[in-house]
Amino acid sequence: MRPARRDTPRTLPARLLTGLAALIGLVVVGALCPGAALAQSPAARSAGVPSAGAQAAGLHIGDGRLLEGNGNDFVMRGVNHAHTWYPGETQSLADVKALGANSVRVVLSDGHRWSENGPADVAAVIEQCKANRLICVLEVHDTTGYAAAGTLDHAADYWIGLKDVLAGQEDYVIVNIGNEPWGNTDPAGWTEPTVAAVKKLRAAGLQHTIMVDAPNWGQDWQGVMRANARSVYDADPTGNLIFSIHMYSVFDTAQEITDYLNAFVDAELPILIGEFGGPADQYGDPDEDTMMATAEQLRLGYLAWSWSGNTDPVLDLALDFDPSRLSGWGERIFHGVNGIAQTSEEATVYGDGAPDDTEAPTAPGAPSATAVTDSSVTLGWAAATDDTAVSGYDVVLVGDGTSSTVASSTTTTATVTGLTAATTYTFAVHARDAAGNRSARSATVEVTTDGGGTPGGACSVGYRVVGEWPGGFQGEIAVRNTGSAAIGPWTLAFAFADGQTVTNMWGGTATQDAGAVNVAPASYTATIPAGGTVTLGFTARKGDTNTAPAAFRLNGAACATP
């Protein structure tokens, strides 16, 4: 297991929100009553200052919406990345871009609790975001609601110290003052320090869009941010301020989610879901489907927590920072309904005029083949290089003077599926960068598939242990449809021999009787297309021995186990 990184406790069961709903509603009726659209403070309006939308040089707020400098409506579709704890994982920004994200929220430290991310490091992060055509939300995590947390005032001083690094980046960077700056102790104390921090940044000359997180560990279950949003917004003389709600187990019903988001939209106050989770925890089961659907309906941004590196890997979108090993949570975010691949649109600032980067990557090394079956092959190759960063690779099938892409990857391996048994294929690889430049083709490799059929049923199952610790482990099950027709709905059956017990699963729902386990799919894994794969992740308890299941059955048919 990795060291503790996800700091936000799910400290309030959502059941409590039901009892408080009526009270919160009464508190905020006046505070969020919509009036004319506010793009600047009352003082600025009375002084005749032009609206923020009219004078903004970069990302800004207009009529309650996040806009680019050219007035384009920008809707964030991205993830959080734990940069301050994993500074070596610089490939992560290219990986999330390759999966379709248009933005990323980057965890930084102002030095209060962790090692400070200095100007050179922050400048490098911004350049990596720009090279990968991502809008960059930078946040200080030291303020997270513990009693020993850093203050918003300290965080504001940190941002002011980075003024030279941030200057001129208004088109690309949003400043998230501090992560979840209050726990559940006296959350009413959130408002005054938030206003003071906003004013301090503006007085220092920062013109960027500012993002502010809610109290109650970001989930605002007592409605403090909701009740005081108008006064906080009006305290910003530029009007370029957006609110961030974090949605975890407090938000486990559709009504809670839609009520909260619509309250801001109706009041023409800008908001996005700055963090959210989907897998259930000990406090409840977040309703991520409604979060994503409502965000898409209202055209609000969302940033899923988090790319990789959580102590409890249930919230890892990618396992061990590997984009080819998305968890069930990651598949939901990137490829599910209302997910990133389906809804993300790149910021137009990266499409105005000719791209700055016109240099193509070098050609990758010649691919080599492993794990050849009758219908698939895994290819690996030496990495290409680029003047900025390689963002991905395309595997092409070569023949008769033409080539066609058959697989893509953000790493130096890819598996090509859907091949015909006992057939020879020729493959090569191209590298590409975030600006769309494509390398020359690599040398080719010839591969002849096996001649046998599929053993057992029209399925194969790969099982592996991702990580172990005393008394427990994390596992992954990849279920592949090797047939010619889609499978769905489905049930997967297997058995543990050493008393292992599944405690949590994503991508499906497990029921267990002694060692026998049956798995039903989640809504987004209910169908396995022909030649396709769904991946299930789980955590489980174990004893001293942890033998892998010997056999798997899909809808009663035995599956091959490579």
Tab-separated table of N, CA and C in Angstrom, residues 315-459:
chain	number	residue	atom	x	y	z
A	315	LEU	N	-10.284	4.539	-4.660
A	315	LEU	CA	-10.488	5.808	-5.348
A	315	LEU	C	-9.465	6.058	-6.451
A	316	ASP	N	-8.567	5.124	-6.718
A	316	ASP	CA	-7.630	5.273	-7.826
A	316	ASP	C	-8.351	5.070	-9.153
A	317	LEU	N	-8.244	6.042	-10.044
A	317	LEU	CA	-8.783	5.892	-11.388
A	317	LEU	C	-7.899	4.971	-12.222
A	318	ALA	N	-6.592	5.101	-12.034
A	318	ALA	CA	-5.617	4.228	-12.694
A	318	ALA	C	-4.793	3.543	-11.612
A	319	LEU	N	-4.549	2.274	-11.773
A	319	LEU	CA	-3.796	1.520	-10.778
A	319	LEU	C	-2.306	1.741	-10.995
A	320	ASP	N	-1.627	2.184	-9.931
A	320	ASP	CA	-0.185	2.401	-9.948
A	320	ASP	C	0.228	3.331	-11.084
A	321	PHE	N	-0.582	4.369	-11.334
A	321	PHE	CA	-0.304	5.389	-12.341
A	321	PHE	C	-0.211	4.821	-13.759
A	322	ASP	N	-0.799	3.671	-13.997
A	322	ASP	CA	-0.721	3.024	-15.310
A	322	ASP	C	-2.032	3.250	-16.065
A	323	PRO	N	-2.041	4.059	-17.110
A	323	PRO	CA	-3.299	4.358	-17.814
A	323	PRO	C	-3.892	3.162	-18.545
A	324	SER	N	-3.108	2.112	-18.733
A	324	SER	CA	-3.651	0.914	-19.370
A	324	SER	C	-4.357	0.006	-18.365
A	325	ARG	N	-4.306	0.387	-17.071
A	325	ARG	CA	-4.941	-0.413	-16.019
A	325	ARG	C	-5.931	0.455	-15.246
A	326	LEU	N	-6.963	0.906	-15.950
A	326	LEU	CA	-7.991	1.679	-15.272
A	326	LEU	C	-8.789	0.777	-14.349
A	327	SER	N	-9.101	1.288	-13.160
A	327	SER	CA	-9.992	0.575	-12.252
A	327	SER	C	-11.429	0.669	-12.778
A	328	GLY	N	-12.346	-0.009	-12.101
A	328	GLY	CA	-13.750	0.168	-12.455
A	328	GLY	C	-14.181	1.618	-12.315
A	329	TRP	N	-13.678	2.293	-11.269
A	329	TRP	CA	-13.955	3.720	-11.072
A	329	TRP	C	-13.392	4.536	-12.238
A	330	GLY	N	-12.184	4.186	-12.670
A	330	GLY	CA	-11.595	4.887	-13.803
A	330	GLY	C	-12.356	4.662	-15.094
A	331	GLU	N	-12.789	3.433	-15.328
A	331	GLU	CA	-13.593	3.152	-16.526
A	331	GLU	C	-14.879	3.962	-16.511
A	332	ARG	N	-15.475	4.067	-15.311
A	332	ARG	CA	-16.725	4.841	-15.203
A	332	ARG	C	-16.490	6.299	-15.566
A	333	ILE	N	-15.408	6.879	-15.046
A	333	ILE	CA	-15.146	8.292	-15.259
A	333	ILE	C	-14.766	8.590	-16.706
A	334	PHE	N	-13.904	7.777	-17.259
A	334	PHE	CA	-13.405	8.098	-18.596
A	334	PHE	C	-14.309	7.582	-19.715
A	335	HIS	N	-14.900	6.406	-19.528
A	335	HIS	CA	-15.604	5.787	-20.647
A	335	HIS	C	-17.097	5.558	-20.405
A	336	GLY	N	-17.592	5.892	-19.221
A	336	GLY	CA	-18.997	5.657	-18.917
A	336	GLY	C	-19.913	6.750	-19.452
A	337	VAL	N	-21.209	6.580	-19.196
A	337	VAL	CA	-22.210	7.562	-19.612
A	337	VAL	C	-21.937	8.895	-18.924
A	338	ASN	N	-21.957	9.976	-19.693
A	338	ASN	CA	-21.616	11.327	-19.207
A	338	ASN	C	-20.182	11.421	-18.713
A	339	GLY	N	-19.341	10.486	-19.149
A	339	GLY	CA	-17.949	10.472	-18.746
A	339	GLY	C	-17.102	11.419	-19.579
A	340	ILE	N	-15.823	11.428	-19.281
A	340	ILE	CA	-14.913	12.382	-19.903
A	340	ILE	C	-14.819	12.180	-21.408
A	341	ALA	N	-14.635	10.944	-21.860
A	341	ALA	CA	-14.487	10.711	-23.294
A	341	ALA	C	-15.726	11.165	-24.062
A	342	GLN	N	-16.880	11.040	-23.439
A	342	GLN	CA	-18.144	11.363	-24.102
A	342	GLN	C	-18.457	12.852	-24.081
A	343	THR	N	-17.977	13.602	-23.094
A	343	THR	CA	-18.472	14.964	-22.897
A	343	THR	C	-17.395	16.047	-22.915
A	344	SER	N	-16.118	15.689	-22.887
A	344	SER	CA	-15.062	16.692	-22.755
A	344	SER	C	-14.835	17.445	-24.060
A	345	GLU	N	-14.614	18.756	-23.956
A	345	GLU	CA	-14.258	19.596	-25.094
A	345	GLU	C	-13.016	20.401	-24.734
A	346	GLU	N	-12.013	20.342	-25.576
A	346	GLU	CA	-10.755	21.033	-25.300
A	346	GLU	C	-10.958	22.541	-25.280
A	347	ALA	N	-10.226	23.226	-24.406
A	347	ALA	CA	-10.286	24.679	-24.338
A	347	ALA	C	-9.886	25.278	-25.683
A	348	THR	N	-10.640	26.270	-26.137
A	348	THR	CA	-10.362	26.863	-27.443
A	348	THR	C	-9.057	27.642	-27.461
A	349	VAL	N	-8.519	28.004	-26.281
A	349	VAL	CA	-7.250	28.710	-26.258
A	349	VAL	C	-6.155	27.875	-26.920
A	350	TYR	N	-6.329	26.560	-26.936
A	350	TYR	CA	-5.350	25.697	-27.579
A	350	TYR	C	-5.628	25.498	-29.062
A	351	GLY	N	-6.776	25.991	-29.519
A	351	GLY	CA	-7.107	25.823	-30.929
A	351	GLY	C	-7.087	27.104	-31.718
A	352	ASP	N	-6.836	28.242	-31.062
A	352	ASP	CA	-6.813	29.529	-31.757
A	352	ASP	C	-5.465	29.714	-32.429
A	353	GLY	N	-5.474	29.771	-33.766
A	353	GLY	CA	-4.228	29.957	-34.489
A	353	GLY	C	-3.437	28.670	-34.583
A	354	ALA	N	-2.253	28.766	-35.127
A	354	ALA	CA	-1.410	27.590	-35.315
A	354	ALA	C	-0.865	27.114	-33.982
A	355	PRO	N	-0.753	25.820	-33.767
A	355	PRO	CA	-0.201	25.330	-32.503
A	355	PRO	C	1.259	25.742	-32.350
A	356	ASP	N	1.661	26.008	-31.106
A	356	ASP	CA	3.043	26.385	-30.845
A	356	ASP	C	3.991	25.226	-31.133
A	357	ASP	N	3.538	24.018	-30.881
A	357	ASP	CA	4.380	22.838	-31.034
A	357	ASP	C	4.149	22.233	-32.418
A	358	THR	N	5.132	22.304	-33.277
A	358	THR	CA	4.999	21.725	-34.622
A	358	THR	C	6.013	20.611	-34.856
A	359	GLU	N	6.783	20.259	-33.833
A	359	GLU	CA	7.809	19.233	-33.976
A	359	GLU	C	7.267	17.871	-33.585
A	360	ALA	N	7.375	16.905	-34.502
A	360	ALA	CA	6.866	15.562	-34.240
A	360	ALA	C	7.826	14.776	-33.362
A	361	PRO	N	7.321	13.807	-32.604
A	361	PRO	CA	8.214	12.931	-31.834
A	361	PRO	C	9.096	12.098	-32.755
A	362	THR	N	10.141	11.522	-32.209
A	362	THR	CA	10.945	10.558	-32.952
A	362	THR	C	10.152	9.260	-33.106
A	363	ALA	N	10.567	8.437	-34.039
A	363	ALA	CA	9.894	7.153	-34.233
A	363	ALA	C	10.164	6.229	-33.058
A	364	PRO	N	9.172	5.488	-32.606
A	364	PRO	CA	9.409	4.507	-31.532
A	364	PRO	C	10.285	3.363	-32.034
A	365	GLY	N	10.751	2.548	-31.103
A	365	GLY	CA	11.484	1.357	-31.485
A	365	GLY	C	10.586	0.327	-32.138
A	366	ALA	N	11.183	-0.616	-32.836
A	366	ALA	CA	10.412	-1.681	-33.481
A	366	ALA	C	9.660	-2.487	-32.427
A	367	PRO	N	8.382	-2.786	-32.664
A	367	PRO	CA	7.633	-3.553	-31.663
A	367	PRO	C	8.064	-5.013	-31.625
A	368	SER	N	7.911	-5.630	-30.487
A	368	SER	CA	8.105	-7.073	-30.329
A	368	SER	C	6.831	-7.659	-29.765
A	369	ALA	N	6.581	-8.927	-30.046
A	369	ALA	CA	5.310	-9.563	-29.708
A	369	ALA	C	5.470	-10.527	-28.539
A	370	THR	N	4.490	-10.495	-27.624
A	370	THR	CA	4.391	-11.459	-26.533
A	370	THR	C	2.923	-11.837	-26.390
A	371	ALA	N	2.662	-12.864	-25.597
A	371	ALA	CA	1.288	-13.282	-25.277
A	371	ALA	C	0.438	-13.435	-26.530
A	372	VAL	N	0.961	-14.160	-27.524
A	372	VAL	CA	0.221	-14.388	-28.763
A	372	VAL	C	-0.814	-15.485	-28.532
A	373	THR	N	-2.066	-15.205	-28.875
A	373	THR	CA	-3.130	-16.207	-28.809
A	373	THR	C	-3.737	-16.350	-30.198
A	374	ASP	N	-4.841	-17.084	-30.286
A	374	ASP	CA	-5.502	-17.236	-31.585
A	374	ASP	C	-6.194	-15.955	-32.034
A	375	SER	N	-6.416	-14.990	-31.083
A	375	SER	CA	-7.180	-13.792	-31.458
A	375	SER	C	-6.573	-12.485	-30.950
A	376	SER	N	-5.391	-12.545	-30.322
A	376	SER	CA	-4.819	-11.311	-29.778
A	376	SER	C	-3.309	-11.433	-29.678
A	377	VAL	N	-2.669	-10.268	-29.522
A	377	VAL	CA	-1.233	-10.219	-29.321
A	377	VAL	C	-0.913	-8.969	-28.510
A	378	THR	N	0.058	-9.070	-27.637
A	378	THR	CA	0.545	-7.912	-26.896
A	378	THR	C	1.869	-7.468	-27.508
A	379	LEU	N	1.961	-6.173	-27.824
A	379	LEU	CA	3.147	-5.601	-28.446
A	379	LEU	C	3.832	-4.644	-27.477
A	380	GLY	N	5.145	-4.611	-27.496
A	380	GLY	CA	5.914	-3.665	-26.703
A	380	GLY	C	7.002	-3.048	-27.562
A	381	TRP	N	7.428	-1.817	-27.233
A	381	TRP	CA	8.408	-1.119	-28.053
A	381	TRP	C	9.184	-0.122	-27.198
A	382	ALA	N	10.317	0.323	-27.708
A	382	ALA	CA	11.107	1.341	-27.025
A	382	ALA	C	10.449	2.704	-27.215
A	383	ALA	N	10.511	3.534	-26.161
A	383	ALA	CA	9.809	4.819	-26.167
A	383	ALA	C	10.397	5.780	-27.195
A	384	ALA	N	9.517	6.648	-27.700
A	384	ALA	CA	9.935	7.765	-28.540
A	384	ALA	C	10.300	8.951	-27.653
A	385	THR	N	10.901	9.971	-28.244
A	385	THR	CA	11.198	11.210	-27.523
A	385	THR	C	10.554	12.376	-28.261
A	386	ASP	N	10.378	13.501	-27.534
A	386	ASP	CA	9.728	14.665	-28.121
A	386	ASP	C	10.264	15.924	-27.461
A	387	ASP	N	10.153	17.080	-28.134
A	387	ASP	CA	10.654	18.323	-27.562
A	387	ASP	C	9.813	18.797	-26.385
A	388	THR	N	8.540	18.341	-26.280
A	388	THR	CA	7.713	18.645	-25.101
A	388	THR	C	7.428	17.357	-24.345
A	389	ALA	N	6.525	16.549	-24.860
A	389	ALA	CA	6.223	15.270	-24.215
A	389	ALA	C	5.456	14.393	-25.183
A	390	VAL	N	5.775	13.095	-25.180
A	390	VAL	CA	4.992	12.120	-25.936
A	390	VAL	C	3.713	11.848	-25.168
A	391	SER	N	2.559	11.994	-25.822
A	391	SER	CA	1.297	11.797	-25.115
A	391	SER	C	0.666	10.438	-25.395
A	392	GLY	N	1.130	9.726	-26.439
A	392	GLY	CA	0.528	8.427	-26.714
A	392	GLY	C	1.137	7.769	-27.939
A	393	TYR	N	0.688	6.552	-28.175
A	393	TYR	CA	1.168	5.760	-29.309
A	393	TYR	C	-0.012	5.137	-30.029
A	394	ASP	N	0.125	4.989	-31.367
A	394	ASP	CA	-0.877	4.313	-32.180
A	394	ASP	C	-0.241	3.092	-32.820
A	395	VAL	N	-0.825	1.918	-32.584
A	395	VAL	CA	-0.390	0.692	-33.243
A	395	VAL	C	-1.156	0.562	-34.549
A	396	VAL	N	-0.436	0.341	-35.643
A	396	VAL	CA	-1.086	0.258	-36.952
A	396	VAL	C	-0.864	-1.119	-37.559
A	397	LEU	N	-1.868	-1.558	-38.299
A	397	LEU	CA	-1.783	-2.788	-39.082
A	397	LEU	C	-1.342	-2.397	-40.485
A	398	VAL	N	-0.259	-2.987	-40.945
A	398	VAL	CA	0.357	-2.603	-42.217
A	398	VAL	C	0.062	-3.674	-43.260
A	399	GLY	N	-0.329	-3.248	-44.473
A	399	GLY	CA	-0.572	-4.196	-45.544
A	399	GLY	C	-0.959	-3.507	-46.829
A	400	ASP	N	-0.453	-4.017	-47.955
A	400	ASP	CA	-0.790	-3.507	-49.287
A	400	ASP	C	-0.539	-2.001	-49.415
A	401	GLY	N	0.562	-1.539	-48.836
A	401	GLY	CA	0.919	-0.139	-48.964
A	401	GLY	C	0.106	0.818	-48.120
A	402	THR	N	-0.778	0.310	-47.250
A	402	THR	CA	-1.599	1.157	-46.392
A	402	THR	C	-1.418	0.728	-44.942
A	403	SER	N	-1.910	1.545	-44.030
A	403	SER	CA	-1.891	1.187	-42.609
A	403	SER	C	-3.140	1.740	-41.950
A	404	SER	N	-3.613	1.045	-40.926
A	404	SER	CA	-4.795	1.481	-40.182
A	404	SER	C	-4.559	1.255	-38.700
A	405	THR	N	-5.024	2.195	-37.878
A	405	THR	CA	-4.821	2.106	-36.433
A	405	THR	C	-5.704	1.008	-35.843
A	406	VAL	N	-5.086	0.114	-35.074
A	406	VAL	CA	-5.837	-0.988	-34.462
A	406	VAL	C	-5.789	-0.937	-32.935
A	407	ALA	N	-4.942	-0.087	-32.361
A	407	ALA	CA	-4.877	0.056	-30.899
A	407	ALA	C	-4.124	1.348	-30.588
A	408	SER	N	-4.449	1.927	-29.430
A	408	SER	CA	-3.760	3.120	-28.957
A	408	SER	C	-3.387	2.914	-27.500
A	409	SER	N	-2.326	3.585	-27.061
A	409	SER	CA	-1.857	3.419	-25.696
A	409	SER	C	-1.097	4.661	-25.272
A	410	THR	N	-1.105	4.942	-23.989
A	410	THR	CA	-0.261	6.008	-23.455
A	410	THR	C	1.028	5.446	-22.861
A	411	THR	N	1.204	4.137	-22.917
A	411	THR	CA	2.434	3.495	-22.461
A	411	THR	C	3.111	2.834	-23.654
A	412	THR	N	4.197	2.111	-23.408
A	412	THR	CA	4.934	1.475	-24.502
A	412	THR	C	4.508	0.022	-24.708
A	413	THR	N	3.290	-0.303	-24.326
A	413	THR	CA	2.711	-1.610	-24.638
A	413	THR	C	1.263	-1.430	-25.048
A	414	ALA	N	0.761	-2.381	-25.833
A	414	ALA	CA	-0.652	-2.381	-26.211
A	414	ALA	C	-1.031	-3.791	-26.615
A	415	THR	N	-2.285	-4.145	-26.380
A	415	THR	CA	-2.801	-5.443	-26.790
A	415	THR	C	-3.777	-5.253	-27.934
A	416	VAL	N	-3.539	-5.943	-29.025
A	416	VAL	CA	-4.421	-5.913	-30.195
A	416	VAL	C	-5.328	-7.132	-30.126
A	417	THR	N	-6.619	-6.927	-30.203
A	417	THR	CA	-7.589	-8.016	-30.102
A	417	THR	C	-8.387	-8.136	-31.401
A	418	GLY	N	-9.258	-9.152	-31.443
A	418	GLY	CA	-10.134	-9.331	-32.596
A	418	GLY	C	-9.442	-9.907	-33.821
A	419	LEU	N	-8.306	-10.589	-33.619
A	419	LEU	CA	-7.556	-11.147	-34.739
A	419	LEU	C	-8.099	-12.521	-35.113
A	420	THR	N	-7.735	-12.986	-36.303
A	420	THR	CA	-8.176	-14.291	-36.801
A	420	THR	C	-7.108	-15.336	-36.511
A	421	ALA	N	-7.521	-16.525	-36.100
A	421	ALA	CA	-6.579	-17.596	-35.775
A	421	ALA	C	-5.758	-17.989	-36.999
A	422	ALA	N	-4.513	-18.412	-36.733
A	422	ALA	CA	-3.619	-18.940	-37.765
A	422	ALA	C	-3.442	-17.963	-38.929
A	423	THR	N	-3.295	-16.684	-38.608
A	423	THR	CA	-3.156	-15.636	-39.623
A	423	THR	C	-1.940	-14.786	-39.298
A	424	THR	N	-1.203	-14.363	-40.347
A	424	THR	CA	-0.017	-13.528	-40.160
A	424	THR	C	-0.379	-12.054	-40.344
A	425	TYR	N	0.054	-11.235	-39.398
A	425	TYR	CA	-0.207	-9.797	-39.418
A	425	TYR	C	1.117	-9.054	-39.321
A	426	THR	N	1.143	-7.837	-39.867
A	426	THR	CA	2.308	-6.964	-39.766
A	426	THR	C	1.903	-5.697	-39.026
A	427	PHE	N	2.639	-5.390	-37.946
A	427	PHE	CA	2.315	-4.240	-37.112
A	427	PHE	C	3.487	-3.268	-37.058
A	428	ALA	N	3.162	-1.985	-36.825
A	428	ALA	CA	4.153	-0.946	-36.567
A	428	ALA	C	3.539	0.047	-35.593
A	429	VAL	N	4.321	1.032	-35.146
A	429	VAL	CA	3.864	1.974	-34.121
A	429	VAL	C	4.236	3.401	-34.521
A	430	HIS	N	3.329	4.355	-34.283
A	430	HIS	CA	3.599	5.785	-34.378
A	430	HIS	C	3.503	6.384	-32.974
A	431	ALA	N	4.327	7.392	-32.680
A	431	ALA	CA	4.184	8.196	-31.462
A	431	ALA	C	3.483	9.502	-31.813
A	432	ARG	N	2.811	10.103	-30.834
A	432	ARG	CA	2.168	11.406	-31.048
A	432	ARG	C	2.335	12.245	-29.784
A	433	ASP	N	2.255	13.585	-29.983
A	433	ASP	CA	2.315	14.488	-28.842
A	433	ASP	C	0.980	15.186	-28.664
A	434	ALA	N	0.868	16.025	-27.618
A	434	ALA	CA	-0.421	16.633	-27.288
A	434	ALA	C	-0.900	17.606	-28.346
A	435	ALA	N	0.025	18.148	-29.160
A	435	ALA	CA	-0.367	19.078	-30.213
A	435	ALA	C	-0.861	18.364	-31.460
A	436	GLY	N	-0.832	17.022	-31.437
A	436	GLY	CA	-1.319	16.252	-32.574
A	436	GLY	C	-0.251	15.871	-33.578
A	437	ASN	N	1.017	16.215	-33.303
A	437	ASN	CA	2.103	15.826	-34.212
A	437	ASN	C	2.354	14.331	-34.107
A	438	ARG	N	2.505	13.672	-35.251
A	438	ARG	CA	2.677	12.224	-35.291
A	438	ARG	C	4.045	11.869	-35.850
A	439	SER	N	4.686	10.903	-35.252
A	439	SER	CA	6.031	10.515	-35.663
A	439	SER	C	6.006	9.704	-36.948
A	440	ALA	N	7.197	9.508	-37.497
A	440	ALA	CA	7.352	8.522	-38.564
A	440	ALA	C	7.051	7.131	-38.002
A	441	ARG	N	6.755	6.209	-38.900
A	441	ARG	CA	6.401	4.854	-38.474
A	441	ARG	C	7.638	4.094	-38.019
A	442	SER	N	7.463	3.291	-36.992
A	442	SER	CA	8.552	2.435	-36.532
A	442	SER	C	8.812	1.321	-37.540
A	443	ALA	N	9.873	0.570	-37.304
A	443	ALA	CA	10.060	-0.670	-38.046
A	443	ALA	C	8.907	-1.622	-37.719
A	444	THR	N	8.691	-2.611	-38.565
A	444	THR	CA	7.535	-3.502	-38.420
A	444	THR	C	7.920	-4.814	-37.749
A	445	VAL	N	6.894	-5.528	-37.316
A	445	VAL	CA	7.054	-6.872	-36.801
A	445	VAL	C	5.930	-7.736	-37.367
A	446	GLU	N	6.268	-8.974	-37.744
A	446	GLU	CA	5.261	-9.921	-38.223
A	446	GLU	C	4.867	-10.859	-37.099
A	447	VAL	N	3.568	-11.097	-36.968
A	447	VAL	CA	3.041	-11.956	-35.915
A	447	VAL	C	2.048	-12.931	-36.538
A	448	THR	N	2.183	-14.211	-36.211
A	448	THR	CA	1.224	-15.218	-36.659
A	448	THR	C	0.449	-15.703	-35.447
A	449	THR	N	-0.857	-15.565	-35.496
A	449	THR	CA	-1.691	-15.965	-34.367
A	449	THR	C	-1.765	-17.481	-34.257
A	450	ASP	N	-2.093	-17.948	-33.044
A	450	ASP	CA	-2.243	-19.385	-32.817
A	450	ASP	C	-3.396	-19.921	-33.651
A	451	GLY	N	-3.387	-21.235	-33.843
A	451	GLY	CA	-4.417	-21.830	-34.683
A	451	GLY	C	-5.571	-22.425	-33.930
A	452	GLY	N	-5.489	-22.513	-32.587
A	452	GLY	CA	-6.542	-23.164	-31.808
A	452	GLY	C	-7.740	-22.283	-31.604
A	453	GLY	N	-8.787	-22.887	-31.081
A	453	GLY	CA	-9.984	-22.127	-30.725
A	453	GLY	C	-9.902	-21.656	-29.289
A	454	THR	N	-11.006	-21.169	-28.776
A	454	THR	CA	-11.052	-20.679	-27.398
A	454	THR	C	-11.428	-21.817	-26.470
A	455	PRO	N	-10.577	-22.153	-25.507
A	455	PRO	CA	-10.939	-23.225	-24.574
A	455	PRO	C	-12.098	-22.800	-23.693
A	456	GLY	N	-12.846	-23.777	-23.221
A	456	GLY	CA	-13.983	-23.461	-22.355
A	456	GLY	C	-15.037	-22.692	-23.119
A	457	GLY	N	-15.654	-21.691	-22.465
A	457	GLY	CA	-16.657	-20.857	-23.109
A	457	GLY	C	-16.004	-19.757	-23.913
A	458	ALA	N	-16.841	-18.833	-24.427
A	458	ALA	CA	-16.344	-17.721	-25.247
A	458	ALA	C	-15.880	-16.589	-24.344
A	459	CYS	N	-14.983	-16.898	-23.440
A	459	CYS	CA	-14.509	-15.904	-22.486
A	459	CYS	C	-13.152	-16.327	-21.945
